[in-house]
Amino acid sequence: MSQEEKLHRQLALVRGIVEGAFFSPLRSLDWPAFCFDQPGLLGLEEEEAFDLYVRGSLAAETIYPGDCQGREPLAWLWAMPEAGPALAHALASMRGDRPFLSHRLLYSLAPVRDGSLDPEQFELVEDFLASALGEGAGLRMAAADELSTLTRRALSAAGQQGDSPDPLLAKLAAKVLAHPRAAQMANDAELLTWLTLGGGLEGVDPEAAPAVAVLAWSGWCAAIVGAPADLALLTRLRPSLVLSPSELALYTPQQAGAGQVIGARCPYCQTQNSLVLGPQINERVRCPHLMYVGTSDEAHLLRAVEGFGLGPDFLALLESYYQSPADFELFATIVDDLYEMLCNQGRLAATPVSCEGTQGFYYLKAFFAGPPPEQEEESLH
């Protein structure tokens, strides 16, 4: 057997071991699920994860000020002795901004699913949420144990001592992870493909390559599940997480109805729309294309697309999906597909909302309806 054939067999062997992890495929955007120890936070979109990061960090600073001092906001979250209280405050503030995310997460919690927790018994929604969240689901610990076990097994298969591999291998793995391509991988399955088939181990001694692949995979996954937390690598994977305390302060959600003036430019007629927030929203300037101001949450996206002739029966069907935990994914898929279709047709567009002096409305978008597409002539072919 040639050295190249031997290398391919060993890489296939270690890949077969590690890709059997219960958390695979592990997305780089899944880090909040492990940080807050809630499986219901798996599968977040980028805007959802960033919103949760901002609100969770602000809550952590209030609840655990001593643990936050002298650290960056991302470190505040990983250093929390208990994640539940901060997550409860974040979710309470997101109920109106991301209703479907809050709805979906609530129904992933056993006390809510089985009805054993009565929200009427709590004066504050934060207390209800904290009680429902409990002490966490053990996801982070389970992932850490799985990662440790599979790393040892894969290293043994690569000809190394599973508990004490050659220290040089860790340095080589760190060098591989420092490659710009490693930061572009959306999940660990893509990373494994790059490592084993895509040239990720180029320049690495073939004798060491299988073990280096294992340690690179293990280090990448460890940064996501926090086992241990590797903030330097995590911020390379998710650059939006690089925020200083002073930068984070700009994102503090603004008090509702305090008279702020928000604006958004229409992509169709270039009008600078201007709205004054108060007990009632007052329109300073509003073009005919502006439909709705909301977030990327599917419940808000539905509000943006329902004006395109969906019909009452179809909307009633979507509402039934929204009320059925078994159909949450179907609801989200249909709404997201409708939104993407309308955007691709040029009939719907979204632009960020701005407010002078603050980034506090970072989560809002203005949705605009454009002219219908030109009707093509009927063809007999």
PDB file of C-alpha atoms in Angstrom, residues 10-26 146-147 149-151 153-154 187-197 213-214 217-218 221:
ATOM      1  CA  GLN A  10      -6.519   6.835   7.966  1.00  0.00           C
ATOM      2  CA  LEU A  11      -8.271  10.130   7.203  1.00  0.00           C
ATOM      3  CA  ALA A  12     -11.438   8.233   6.241  1.00  0.00           C
ATOM      4  CA  LEU A  13     -11.197   6.243   9.479  1.00  0.00           C
ATOM      5  CA  VAL A  14     -10.855   9.247  11.783  1.00  0.00           C
ATOM      6  CA  ARG A  15     -13.539  11.122   9.862  1.00  0.00           C
ATOM      7  CA  GLY A  16     -15.922   8.195  10.302  1.00  0.00           C
ATOM      8  CA  ILE A  17     -15.324   8.315  14.042  1.00  0.00           C
ATOM      9  CA  VAL A  18     -15.765  12.030  14.677  1.00  0.00           C
ATOM     10  CA  GLU A  19     -18.673  12.680  12.322  1.00  0.00           C
ATOM     11  CA  GLY A  20     -20.746  10.297  14.423  1.00  0.00           C
ATOM     12  CA  ALA A  21     -20.983  12.900  17.199  1.00  0.00           C
ATOM     13  CA  PHE A  22     -24.545  13.511  18.381  1.00  0.00           C
ATOM     14  CA  PHE A  23     -24.113  17.230  17.764  1.00  0.00           C
ATOM     15  CA  SER A  24     -22.884  16.858  14.186  1.00  0.00           C
ATOM     16  CA  PRO A  25     -23.331  18.773  11.971  1.00  0.00           C
ATOM     17  CA  LEU A  26     -22.349  21.502  14.416  1.00  0.00           C
ATOM     18  CA  GLU A 146     -18.826  13.533  23.583  1.00  0.00           C
ATOM     19  CA  LEU A 147     -16.105  15.721  22.128  1.00  0.00           C
ATOM     20  CA  THR A 149     -14.470  10.766  23.986  1.00  0.00           C
ATOM     21  CA  LEU A 150     -14.448  10.983  20.199  1.00  0.00           C
ATOM     22  CA  THR A 151     -11.202  12.956  20.141  1.00  0.00           C
ATOM     23  CA  ARG A 153     -10.880   7.483  19.954  1.00  0.00           C
ATOM     24  CA  ALA A 154      -9.926   9.248  16.744  1.00  0.00           C
ATOM     25  CA  ASN A 187     -20.311  23.637  10.175  1.00  0.00           C
ATOM     26  CA  ASP A 188     -18.023  20.841  11.265  1.00  0.00           C
ATOM     27  CA  ALA A 189     -19.050  18.656   8.315  1.00  0.00           C
ATOM     28  CA  GLU A 190     -17.687  21.274   5.904  1.00  0.00           C
ATOM     29  CA  LEU A 191     -14.557  21.519   8.040  1.00  0.00           C
ATOM     30  CA  LEU A 192     -14.005  17.749   7.885  1.00  0.00           C
ATOM     31  CA  THR A 193     -14.433  17.762   4.119  1.00  0.00           C
ATOM     32  CA  TRP A 194     -11.875  20.537   3.788  1.00  0.00           C
ATOM     33  CA  LEU A 195      -9.468  18.739   6.118  1.00  0.00           C
ATOM     34  CA  THR A 196      -9.748  15.323   4.525  1.00  0.00           C
ATOM     35  CA  LEU A 197     -10.489  16.109   0.866  1.00  0.00           C
ATOM     36  CA  ALA A 213      -7.115  16.621  11.366  1.00  0.00           C
ATOM     37  CA  VAL A 214      -8.616  15.218  14.576  1.00  0.00           C
ATOM     38  CA  TRP A 217     -11.799  19.339  14.220  1.00  0.00           C
ATOM     39  CA  SER A 218     -11.797  19.027  18.006  1.00  0.00           C
ATOM     40  CA  CYS A 221     -15.930  22.209  17.836  1.00  0.00           C
TER      41      CYS A 221
END
